[in-house]
Short mmCIF file of N, CA and C in Angstrom, two decimals:
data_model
loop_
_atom_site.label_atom_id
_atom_site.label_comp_id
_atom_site.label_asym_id
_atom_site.label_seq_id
_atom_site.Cartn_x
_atom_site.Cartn_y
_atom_site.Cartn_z
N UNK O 289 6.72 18.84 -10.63
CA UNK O 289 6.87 19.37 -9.29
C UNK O 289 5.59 20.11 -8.88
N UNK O 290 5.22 21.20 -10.10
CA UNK O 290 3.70 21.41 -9.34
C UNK O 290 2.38 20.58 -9.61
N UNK O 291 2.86 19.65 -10.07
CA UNK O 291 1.57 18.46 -10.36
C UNK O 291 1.40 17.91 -8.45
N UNK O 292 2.57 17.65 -7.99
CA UNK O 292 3.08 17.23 -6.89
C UNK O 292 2.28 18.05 -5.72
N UNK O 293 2.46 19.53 -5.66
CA UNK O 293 2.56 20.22 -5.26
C UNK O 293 1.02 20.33 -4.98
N UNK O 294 0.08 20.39 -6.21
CA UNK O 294 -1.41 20.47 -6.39
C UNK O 294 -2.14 19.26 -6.31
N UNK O 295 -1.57 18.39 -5.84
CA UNK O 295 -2.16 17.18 -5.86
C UNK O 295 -1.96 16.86 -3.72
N UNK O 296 -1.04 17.35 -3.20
CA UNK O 296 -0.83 17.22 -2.25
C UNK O 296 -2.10 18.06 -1.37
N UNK O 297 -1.59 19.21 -2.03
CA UNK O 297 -3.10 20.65 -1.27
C UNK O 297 -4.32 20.04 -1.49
N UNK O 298 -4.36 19.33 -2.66
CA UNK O 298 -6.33 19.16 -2.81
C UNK O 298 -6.46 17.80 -2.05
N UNK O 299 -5.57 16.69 -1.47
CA UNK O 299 -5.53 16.21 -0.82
C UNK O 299 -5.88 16.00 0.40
N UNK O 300 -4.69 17.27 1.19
CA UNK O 300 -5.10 17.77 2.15
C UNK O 300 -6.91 18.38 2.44
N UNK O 301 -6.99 19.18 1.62
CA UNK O 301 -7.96 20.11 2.25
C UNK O 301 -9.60 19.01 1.98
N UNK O 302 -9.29 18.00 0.78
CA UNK O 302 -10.41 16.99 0.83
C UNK O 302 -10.44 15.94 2.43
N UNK O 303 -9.55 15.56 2.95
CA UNK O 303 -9.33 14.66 3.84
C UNK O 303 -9.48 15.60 5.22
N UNK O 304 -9.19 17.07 5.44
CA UNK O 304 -9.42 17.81 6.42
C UNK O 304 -11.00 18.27 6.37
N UNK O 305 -11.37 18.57 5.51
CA UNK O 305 -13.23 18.79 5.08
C UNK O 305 -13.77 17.29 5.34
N UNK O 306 -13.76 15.87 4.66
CA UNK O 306 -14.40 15.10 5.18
C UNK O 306 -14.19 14.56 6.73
N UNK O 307 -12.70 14.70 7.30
CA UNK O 307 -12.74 14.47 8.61
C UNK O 307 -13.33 14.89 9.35
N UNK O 308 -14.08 17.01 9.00
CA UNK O 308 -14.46 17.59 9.94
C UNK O 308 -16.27 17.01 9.84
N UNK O 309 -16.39 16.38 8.39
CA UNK O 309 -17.72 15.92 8.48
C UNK O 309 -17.87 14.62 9.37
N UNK O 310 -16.86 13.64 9.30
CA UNK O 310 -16.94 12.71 9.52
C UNK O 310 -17.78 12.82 11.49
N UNK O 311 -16.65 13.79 11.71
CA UNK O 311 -16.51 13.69 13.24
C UNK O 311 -17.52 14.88 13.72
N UNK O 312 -18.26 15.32 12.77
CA UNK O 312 -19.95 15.64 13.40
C UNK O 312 -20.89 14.63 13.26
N UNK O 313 -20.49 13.49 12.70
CA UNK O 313 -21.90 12.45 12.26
C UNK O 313 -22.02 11.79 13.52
N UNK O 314 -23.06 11.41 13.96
CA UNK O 314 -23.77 10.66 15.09
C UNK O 314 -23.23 9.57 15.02
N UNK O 315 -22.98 8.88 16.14
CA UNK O 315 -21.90 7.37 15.88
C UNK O 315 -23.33 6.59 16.42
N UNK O 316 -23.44 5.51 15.81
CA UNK O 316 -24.52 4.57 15.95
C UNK O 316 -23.89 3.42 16.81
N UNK O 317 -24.89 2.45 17.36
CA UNK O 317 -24.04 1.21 18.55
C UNK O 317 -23.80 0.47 17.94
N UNK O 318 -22.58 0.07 17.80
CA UNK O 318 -21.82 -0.90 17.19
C UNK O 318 -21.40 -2.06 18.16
N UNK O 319 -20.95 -4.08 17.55
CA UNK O 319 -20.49 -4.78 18.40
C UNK O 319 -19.19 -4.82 18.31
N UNK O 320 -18.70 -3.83 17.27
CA UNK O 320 -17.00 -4.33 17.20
C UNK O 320 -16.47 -2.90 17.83
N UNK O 321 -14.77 -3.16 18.06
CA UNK O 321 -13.99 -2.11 19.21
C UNK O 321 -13.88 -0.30 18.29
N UNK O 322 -14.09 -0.62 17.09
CA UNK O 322 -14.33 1.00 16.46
C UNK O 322 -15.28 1.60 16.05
N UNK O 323 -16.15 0.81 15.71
CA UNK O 323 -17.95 1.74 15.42
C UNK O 323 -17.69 1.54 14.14
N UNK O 324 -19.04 2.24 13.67
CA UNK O 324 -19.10 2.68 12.09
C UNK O 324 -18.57 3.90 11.68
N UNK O 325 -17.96 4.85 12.32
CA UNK O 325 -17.46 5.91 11.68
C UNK O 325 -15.64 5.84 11.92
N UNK O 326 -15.41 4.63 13.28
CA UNK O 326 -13.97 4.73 12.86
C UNK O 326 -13.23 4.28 11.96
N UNK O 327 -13.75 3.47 10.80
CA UNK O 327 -13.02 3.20 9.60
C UNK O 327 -12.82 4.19 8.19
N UNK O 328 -14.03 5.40 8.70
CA UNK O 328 -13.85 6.25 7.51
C UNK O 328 -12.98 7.39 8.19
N UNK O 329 -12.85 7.18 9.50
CA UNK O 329 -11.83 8.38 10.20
C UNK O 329 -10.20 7.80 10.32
N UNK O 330 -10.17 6.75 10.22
CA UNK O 330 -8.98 6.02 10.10
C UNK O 330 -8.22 6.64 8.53
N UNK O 331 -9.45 6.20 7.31
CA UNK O 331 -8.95 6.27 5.99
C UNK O 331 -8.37 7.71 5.68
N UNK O 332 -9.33 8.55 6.67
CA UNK O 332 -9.12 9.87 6.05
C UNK O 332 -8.14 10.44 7.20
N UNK O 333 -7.53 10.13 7.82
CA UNK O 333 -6.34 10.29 8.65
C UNK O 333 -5.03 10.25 7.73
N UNK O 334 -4.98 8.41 7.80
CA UNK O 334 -4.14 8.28 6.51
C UNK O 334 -4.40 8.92 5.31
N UNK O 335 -4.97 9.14 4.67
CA UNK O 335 -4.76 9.99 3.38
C UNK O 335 -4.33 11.26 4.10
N UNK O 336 -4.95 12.35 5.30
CA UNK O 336 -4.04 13.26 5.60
C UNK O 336 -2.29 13.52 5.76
N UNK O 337 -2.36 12.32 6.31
CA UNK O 337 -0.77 12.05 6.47
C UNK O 337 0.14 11.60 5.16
N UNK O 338 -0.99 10.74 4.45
CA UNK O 338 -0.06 10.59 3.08
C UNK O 338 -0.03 12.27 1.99
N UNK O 339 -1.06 12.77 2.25
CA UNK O 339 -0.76 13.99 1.94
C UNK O 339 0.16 15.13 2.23
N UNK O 340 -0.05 15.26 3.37
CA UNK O 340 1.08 15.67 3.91
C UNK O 340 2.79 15.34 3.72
N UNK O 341 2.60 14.23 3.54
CA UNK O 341 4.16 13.72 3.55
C UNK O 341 4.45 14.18 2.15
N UNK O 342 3.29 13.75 0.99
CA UNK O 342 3.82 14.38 -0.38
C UNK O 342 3.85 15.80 -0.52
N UNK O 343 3.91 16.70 0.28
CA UNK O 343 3.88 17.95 0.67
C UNK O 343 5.06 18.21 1.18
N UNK O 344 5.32 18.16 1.85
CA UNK O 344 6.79 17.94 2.46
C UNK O 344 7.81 17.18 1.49
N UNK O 345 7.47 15.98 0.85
CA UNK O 345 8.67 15.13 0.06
C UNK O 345 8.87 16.57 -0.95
N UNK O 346 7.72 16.69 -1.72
CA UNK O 346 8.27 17.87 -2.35
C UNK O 346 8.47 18.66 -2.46
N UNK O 347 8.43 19.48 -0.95
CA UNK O 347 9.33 20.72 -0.67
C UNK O 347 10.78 20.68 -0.93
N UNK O 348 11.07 19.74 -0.15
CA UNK O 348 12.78 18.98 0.37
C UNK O 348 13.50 18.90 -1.13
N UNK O 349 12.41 18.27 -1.83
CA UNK O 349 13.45 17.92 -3.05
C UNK O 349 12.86 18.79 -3.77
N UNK O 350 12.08 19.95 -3.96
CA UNK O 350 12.41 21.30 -5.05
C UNK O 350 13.61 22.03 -3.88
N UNK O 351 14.21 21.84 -2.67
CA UNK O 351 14.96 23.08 -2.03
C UNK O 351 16.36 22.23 -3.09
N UNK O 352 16.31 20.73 -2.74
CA UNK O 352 17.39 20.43 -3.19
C UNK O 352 17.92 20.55 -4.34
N UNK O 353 17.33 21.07 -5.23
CA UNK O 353 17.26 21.06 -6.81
C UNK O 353 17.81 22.85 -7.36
N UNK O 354 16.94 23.06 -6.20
CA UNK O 354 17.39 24.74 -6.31
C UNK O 354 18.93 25.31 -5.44
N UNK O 355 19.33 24.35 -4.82
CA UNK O 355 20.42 24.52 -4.94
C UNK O 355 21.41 23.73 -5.71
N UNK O 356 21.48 23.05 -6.29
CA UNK O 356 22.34 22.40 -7.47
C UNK O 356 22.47 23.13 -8.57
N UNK O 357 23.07 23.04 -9.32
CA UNK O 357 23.73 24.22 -10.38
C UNK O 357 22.66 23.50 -11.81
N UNK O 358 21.85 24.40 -11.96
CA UNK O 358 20.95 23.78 -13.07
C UNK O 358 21.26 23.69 -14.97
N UNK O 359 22.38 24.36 -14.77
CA UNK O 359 23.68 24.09 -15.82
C UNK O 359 24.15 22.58 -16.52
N UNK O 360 24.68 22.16 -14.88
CA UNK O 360 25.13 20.99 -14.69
C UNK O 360 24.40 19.67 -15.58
N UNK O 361 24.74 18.81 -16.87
CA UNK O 361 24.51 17.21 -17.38
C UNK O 361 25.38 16.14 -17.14
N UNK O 362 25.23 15.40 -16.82
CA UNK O 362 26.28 14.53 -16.38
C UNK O 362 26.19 13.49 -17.83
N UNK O 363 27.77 13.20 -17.75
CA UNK O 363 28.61 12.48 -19.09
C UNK O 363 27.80 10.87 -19.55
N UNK O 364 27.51 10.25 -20.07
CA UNK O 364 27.43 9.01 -20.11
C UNK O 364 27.74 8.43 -19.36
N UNK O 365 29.25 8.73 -18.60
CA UNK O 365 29.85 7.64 -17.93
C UNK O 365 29.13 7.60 -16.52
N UNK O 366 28.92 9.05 -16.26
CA UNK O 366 28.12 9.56 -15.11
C UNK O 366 26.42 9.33 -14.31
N UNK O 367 26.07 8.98 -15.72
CA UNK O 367 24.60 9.14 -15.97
C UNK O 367 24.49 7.75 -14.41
N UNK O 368 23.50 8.38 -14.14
CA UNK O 368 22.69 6.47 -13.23
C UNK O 368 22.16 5.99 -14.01
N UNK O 369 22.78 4.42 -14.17
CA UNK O 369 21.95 3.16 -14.82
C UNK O 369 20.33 3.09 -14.43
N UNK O 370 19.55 2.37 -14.61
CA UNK O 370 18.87 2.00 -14.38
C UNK O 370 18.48 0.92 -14.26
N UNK O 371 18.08 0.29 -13.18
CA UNK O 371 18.19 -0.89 -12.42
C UNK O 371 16.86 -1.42 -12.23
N UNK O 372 15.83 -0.81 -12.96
CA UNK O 372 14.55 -1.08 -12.74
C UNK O 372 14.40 -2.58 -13.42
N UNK O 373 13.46 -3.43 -12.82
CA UNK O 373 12.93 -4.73 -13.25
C UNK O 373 12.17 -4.40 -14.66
N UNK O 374 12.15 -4.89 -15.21
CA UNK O 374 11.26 -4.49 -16.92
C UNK O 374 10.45 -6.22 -17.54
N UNK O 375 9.29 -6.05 -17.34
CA UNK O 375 9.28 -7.60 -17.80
C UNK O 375 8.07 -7.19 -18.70
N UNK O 376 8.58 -7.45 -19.98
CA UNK O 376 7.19 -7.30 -21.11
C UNK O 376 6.05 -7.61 -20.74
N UNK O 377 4.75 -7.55 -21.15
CA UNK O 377 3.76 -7.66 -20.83
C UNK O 377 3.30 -8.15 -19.61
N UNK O 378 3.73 -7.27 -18.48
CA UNK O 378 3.50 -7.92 -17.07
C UNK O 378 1.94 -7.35 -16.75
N UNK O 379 1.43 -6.86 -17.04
CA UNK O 379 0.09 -6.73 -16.63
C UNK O 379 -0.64 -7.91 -16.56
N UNK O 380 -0.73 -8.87 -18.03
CA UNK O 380 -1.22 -10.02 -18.12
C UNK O 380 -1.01 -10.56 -17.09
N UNK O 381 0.02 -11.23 -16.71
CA UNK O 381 1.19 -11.19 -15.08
C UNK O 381 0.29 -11.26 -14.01
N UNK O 382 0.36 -9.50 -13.88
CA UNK O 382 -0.97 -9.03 -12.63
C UNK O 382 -2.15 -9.29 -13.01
N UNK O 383 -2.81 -9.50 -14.01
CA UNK O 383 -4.13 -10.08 -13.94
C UNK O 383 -4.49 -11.79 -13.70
N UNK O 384 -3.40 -12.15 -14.55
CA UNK O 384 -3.57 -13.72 -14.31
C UNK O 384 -3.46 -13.92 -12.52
N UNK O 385 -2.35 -13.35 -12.07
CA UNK O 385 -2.39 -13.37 -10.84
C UNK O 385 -3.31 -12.90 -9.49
N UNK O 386 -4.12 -12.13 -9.84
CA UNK O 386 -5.37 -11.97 -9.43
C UNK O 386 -5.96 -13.03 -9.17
N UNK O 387 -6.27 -13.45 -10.23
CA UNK O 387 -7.39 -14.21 -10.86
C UNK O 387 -7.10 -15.22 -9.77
N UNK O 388 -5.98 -15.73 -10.27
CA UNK O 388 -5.80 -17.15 -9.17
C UNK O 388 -5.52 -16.82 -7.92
N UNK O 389 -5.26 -15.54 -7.74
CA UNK O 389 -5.76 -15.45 -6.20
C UNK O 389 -7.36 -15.68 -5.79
N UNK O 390 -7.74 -15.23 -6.28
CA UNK O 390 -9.59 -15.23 -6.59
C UNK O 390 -10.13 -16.46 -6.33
N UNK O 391 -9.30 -17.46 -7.24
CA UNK O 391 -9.36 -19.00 -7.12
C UNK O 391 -8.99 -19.55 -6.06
N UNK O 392 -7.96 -19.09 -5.67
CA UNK O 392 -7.49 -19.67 -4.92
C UNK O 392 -7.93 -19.33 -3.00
N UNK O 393 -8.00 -18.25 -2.61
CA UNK O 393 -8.76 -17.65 -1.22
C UNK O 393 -9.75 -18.41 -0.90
N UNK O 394 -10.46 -19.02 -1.15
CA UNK O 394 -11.24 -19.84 -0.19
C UNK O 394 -10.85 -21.41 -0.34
N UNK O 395 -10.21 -21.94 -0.85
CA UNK O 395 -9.53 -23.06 -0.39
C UNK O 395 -8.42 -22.89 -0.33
N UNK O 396 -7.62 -22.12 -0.30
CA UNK O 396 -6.08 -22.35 0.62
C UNK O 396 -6.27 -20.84 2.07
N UNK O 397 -7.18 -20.00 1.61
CA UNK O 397 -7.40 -18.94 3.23
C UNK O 397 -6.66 -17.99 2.47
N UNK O 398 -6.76 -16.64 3.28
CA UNK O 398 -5.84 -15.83 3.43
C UNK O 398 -4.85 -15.03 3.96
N UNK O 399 -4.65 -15.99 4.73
CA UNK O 399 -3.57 -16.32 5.96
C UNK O 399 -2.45 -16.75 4.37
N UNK O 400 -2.90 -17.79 4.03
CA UNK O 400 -1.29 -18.33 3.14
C UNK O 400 -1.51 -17.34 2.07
N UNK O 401 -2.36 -17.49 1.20
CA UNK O 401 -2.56 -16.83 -0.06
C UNK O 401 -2.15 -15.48 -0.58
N UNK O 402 -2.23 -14.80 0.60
CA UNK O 402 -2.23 -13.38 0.76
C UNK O 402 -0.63 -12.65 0.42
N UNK O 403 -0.02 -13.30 0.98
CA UNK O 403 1.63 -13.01 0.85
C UNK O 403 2.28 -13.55 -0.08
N UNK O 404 1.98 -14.77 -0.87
CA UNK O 404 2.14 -15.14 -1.80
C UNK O 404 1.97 -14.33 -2.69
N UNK O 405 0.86 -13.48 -2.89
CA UNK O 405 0.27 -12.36 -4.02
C UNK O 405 1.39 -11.80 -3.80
N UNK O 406 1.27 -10.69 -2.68
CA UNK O 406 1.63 -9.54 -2.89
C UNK O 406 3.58 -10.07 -3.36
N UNK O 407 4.21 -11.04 -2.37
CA UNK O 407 5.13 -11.45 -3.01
C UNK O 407 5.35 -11.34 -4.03
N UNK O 408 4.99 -11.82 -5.07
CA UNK O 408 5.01 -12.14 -6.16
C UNK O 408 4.38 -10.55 -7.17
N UNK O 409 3.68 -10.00 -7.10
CA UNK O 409 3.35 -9.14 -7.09
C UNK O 409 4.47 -7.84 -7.04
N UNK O 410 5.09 -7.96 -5.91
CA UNK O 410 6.32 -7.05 -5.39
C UNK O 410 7.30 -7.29 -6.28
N UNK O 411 7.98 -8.46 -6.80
CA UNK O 411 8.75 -8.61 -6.99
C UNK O 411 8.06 -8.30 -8.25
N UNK O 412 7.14 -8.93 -9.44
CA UNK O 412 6.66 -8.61 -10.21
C UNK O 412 7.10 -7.03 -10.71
N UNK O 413 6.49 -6.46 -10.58
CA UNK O 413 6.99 -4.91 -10.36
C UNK O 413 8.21 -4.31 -9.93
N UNK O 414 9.10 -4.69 -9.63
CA UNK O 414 10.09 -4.36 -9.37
C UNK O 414 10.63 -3.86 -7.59
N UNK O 415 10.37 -4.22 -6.51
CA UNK O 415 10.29 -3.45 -5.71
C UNK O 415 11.66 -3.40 -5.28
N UNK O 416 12.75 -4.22 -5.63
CA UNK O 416 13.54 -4.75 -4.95
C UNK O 416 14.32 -5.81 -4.10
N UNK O 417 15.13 -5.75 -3.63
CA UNK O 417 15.61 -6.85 -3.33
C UNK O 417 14.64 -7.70 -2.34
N UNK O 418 15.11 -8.55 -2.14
CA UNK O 418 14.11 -9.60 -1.70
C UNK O 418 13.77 -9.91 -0.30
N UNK O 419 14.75 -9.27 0.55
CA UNK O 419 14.57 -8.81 1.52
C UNK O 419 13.39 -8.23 2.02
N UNK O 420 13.68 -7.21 1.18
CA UNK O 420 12.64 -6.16 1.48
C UNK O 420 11.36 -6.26 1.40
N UNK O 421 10.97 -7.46 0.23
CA UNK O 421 9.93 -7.74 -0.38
C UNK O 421 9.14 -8.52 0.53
N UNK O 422 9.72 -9.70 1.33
CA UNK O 422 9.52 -10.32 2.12
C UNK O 422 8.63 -9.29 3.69
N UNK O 423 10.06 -8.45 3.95
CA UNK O 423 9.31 -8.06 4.67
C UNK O 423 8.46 -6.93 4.87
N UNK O 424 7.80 -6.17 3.89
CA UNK O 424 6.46 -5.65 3.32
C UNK O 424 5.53 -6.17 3.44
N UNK O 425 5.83 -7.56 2.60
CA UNK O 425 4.91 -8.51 2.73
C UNK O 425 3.75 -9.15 3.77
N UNK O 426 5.10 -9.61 4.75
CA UNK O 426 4.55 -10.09 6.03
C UNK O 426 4.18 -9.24 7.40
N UNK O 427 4.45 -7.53 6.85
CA UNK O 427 4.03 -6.25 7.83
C UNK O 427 2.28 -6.35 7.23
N UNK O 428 2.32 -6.15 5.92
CA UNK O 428 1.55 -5.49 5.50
C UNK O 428 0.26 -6.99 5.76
N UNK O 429 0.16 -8.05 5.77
CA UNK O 429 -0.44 -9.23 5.93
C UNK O 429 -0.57 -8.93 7.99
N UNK O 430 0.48 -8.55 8.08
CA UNK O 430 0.03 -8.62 9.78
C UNK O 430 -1.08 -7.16 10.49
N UNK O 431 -1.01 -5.83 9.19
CA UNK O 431 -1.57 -4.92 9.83
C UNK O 431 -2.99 -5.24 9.02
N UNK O 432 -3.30 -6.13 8.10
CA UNK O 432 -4.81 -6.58 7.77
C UNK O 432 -5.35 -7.35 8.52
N UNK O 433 -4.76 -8.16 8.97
CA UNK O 433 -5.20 -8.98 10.15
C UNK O 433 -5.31 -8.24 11.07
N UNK O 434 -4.39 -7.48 12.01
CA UNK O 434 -5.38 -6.71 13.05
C UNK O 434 -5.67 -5.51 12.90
N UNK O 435 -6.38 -4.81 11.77
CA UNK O 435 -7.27 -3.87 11.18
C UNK O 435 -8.56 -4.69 10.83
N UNK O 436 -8.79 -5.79 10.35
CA UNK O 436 -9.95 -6.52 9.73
C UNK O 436 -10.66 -7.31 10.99
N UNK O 437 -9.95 -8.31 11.43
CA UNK O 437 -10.27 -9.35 12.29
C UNK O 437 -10.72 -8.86 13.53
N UNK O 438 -8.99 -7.87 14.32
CA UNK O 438 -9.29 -7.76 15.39
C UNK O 438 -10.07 -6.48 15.77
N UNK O 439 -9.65 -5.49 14.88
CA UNK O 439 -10.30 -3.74 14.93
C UNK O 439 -12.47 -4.20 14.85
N UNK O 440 -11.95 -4.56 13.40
CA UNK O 440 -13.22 -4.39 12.51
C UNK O 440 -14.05 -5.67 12.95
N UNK O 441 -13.73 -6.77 13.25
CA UNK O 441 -14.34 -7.67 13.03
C UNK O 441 -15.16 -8.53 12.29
N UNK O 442 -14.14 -8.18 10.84
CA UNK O 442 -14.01 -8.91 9.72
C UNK O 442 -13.50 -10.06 9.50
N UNK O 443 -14.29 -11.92 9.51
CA UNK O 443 -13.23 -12.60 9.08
C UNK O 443 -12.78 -12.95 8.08
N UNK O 444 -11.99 -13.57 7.51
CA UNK O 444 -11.47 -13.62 6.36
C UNK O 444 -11.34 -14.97 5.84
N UNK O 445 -11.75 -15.41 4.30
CA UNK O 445 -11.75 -16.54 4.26
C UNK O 445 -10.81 -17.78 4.85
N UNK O 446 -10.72 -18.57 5.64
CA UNK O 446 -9.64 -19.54 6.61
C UNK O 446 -9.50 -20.51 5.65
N UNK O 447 -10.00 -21.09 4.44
CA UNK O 447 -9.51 -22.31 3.90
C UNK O 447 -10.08 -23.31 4.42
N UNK O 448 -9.65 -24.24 3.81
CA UNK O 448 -10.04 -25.68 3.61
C UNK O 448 -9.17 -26.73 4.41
N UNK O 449 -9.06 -27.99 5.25
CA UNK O 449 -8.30 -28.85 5.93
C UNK O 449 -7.20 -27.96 6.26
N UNK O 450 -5.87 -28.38 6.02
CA UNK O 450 -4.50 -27.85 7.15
C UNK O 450 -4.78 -26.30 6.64
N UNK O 451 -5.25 -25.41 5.85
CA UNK O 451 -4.94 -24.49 5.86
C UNK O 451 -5.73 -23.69 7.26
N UNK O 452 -6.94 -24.73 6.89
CA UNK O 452 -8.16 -23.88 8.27
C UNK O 452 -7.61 -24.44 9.42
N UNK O 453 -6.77 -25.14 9.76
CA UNK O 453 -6.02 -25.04 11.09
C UNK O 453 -5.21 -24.45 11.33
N UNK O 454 -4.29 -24.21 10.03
CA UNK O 454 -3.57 -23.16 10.29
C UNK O 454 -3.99 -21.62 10.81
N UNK O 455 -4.67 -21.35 10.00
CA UNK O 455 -5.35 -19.97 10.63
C UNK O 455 -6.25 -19.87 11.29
N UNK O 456 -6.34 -20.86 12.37
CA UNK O 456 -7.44 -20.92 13.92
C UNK O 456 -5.38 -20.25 14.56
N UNK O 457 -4.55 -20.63 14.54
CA UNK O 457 -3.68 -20.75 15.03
C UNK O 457 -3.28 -18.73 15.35
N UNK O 458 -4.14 -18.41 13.61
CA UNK O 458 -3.29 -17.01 13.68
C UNK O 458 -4.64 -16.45 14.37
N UNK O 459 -5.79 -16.26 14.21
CA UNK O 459 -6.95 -15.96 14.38
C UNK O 459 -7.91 -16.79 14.93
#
C-alpha cells in the first residue's frame, strides 16, 4: 500500500516538473497537426492522469480496508478461487510471438497484424473473457491509428497485395 502510495507521488511530481519544462520549450514549425512538443506533452499528461488515478485507487481501497474488521480470515470454503489463466512457460509464448510479429508487419501491414498480437497476447496473459479482449483490442488498434497516422503523421507499415488495399481503405 505504501509502495503504491510512493510510487504514485514521484509520479506525479516527475510528470508535473517535466510538463512545466515541456511547456517553456520553444515549439519549432512543424508539417503535422501537433508539433514536436505535442507528443511529449501528450505522454506526460497521461502519465499525470495515470498517476493520479493510482493515487486515488489507493486511497479508496486503504479507506476500504480500514473499515473491515482486520481480525476477520475467511474459511476455505470462503476463500476466492482463483481464476487466473496460468500457462507454463508463457514468456517463450510472448517472445516467439513478437518475433513473428516482427516477421510478419511488413508483409501482412499493421492494420491486420496488430490485433492479432495483442489478441493473442491478451488472452495469453490472462485478461479475460473474450469479449473483452476483442474489444481492447480493436479500441486500442483504433487510438494508434489516429495518434500515429492522423495526429503524428506516422505511416505504418500497409503490407503487401490484399493486405495494402486493405489499409488504403483504413488510411
Amino acid at each position: 500500500m505504501r509502495a503504491n502510495y510512493l510510487l504514485s507521488i514521484i509520479t506525479i511530481i516527475v510528470s508535473v516538473f517535466f510538463l512545466v519544462a515541456a511547456f517553456l520549450t520553444s515549439e519549432a514549425a512543424s508539417s503535422t497537426n501537433i508539433g514536436p512538443m505535442g507528443w511529449p506533452i501528450m505522454i506526460l499528461l497521461f502519465t499525470l492522469l495515470m498517476g493520479t488515478l493510482l493515487l486515488l485507487i489507493t486511497w479508496v481501497k486503504g479507506r476500504n480496508t480500514d473499515q473491515q474488521d482486520k481480525g476477520y480470515i475467511p474459511s476455505d470454503d470462503e476463500a476466492p478461487e482463483n481464476k487466473h489463466f496460468h500457462m507454463k512457460n508463457r514468456h517463450f509464448y510472448i517472445l516467439a510471438s513478437i518475433a513473428l510479429y516482427v516477421l510478419l508487419l511488413p508483409v501482412v501491414g499493421f492494420i491486420v497484424v496488430t490485433p492479432v498480437l495483442f489478441f493473442f497476447l491478451a488472452w495469453l496473459l490472462g485478461m479475460g473473457k473474450i469479449l473483452k479482449i476483442v474489444a481492447v483490442t480493436v479500441a486500442s488498434n483504433i487510438v494508434f491509428v489516429i495518434i500515429f497516422i492522423y495526429l503524428l503523421g506516422i505511416p505504418f507499415p500497409r503490407g503487401v497485395g490484399i493486405f495494402r488495399s486493405f489499409s488504403f481503405l483504413i488510411y
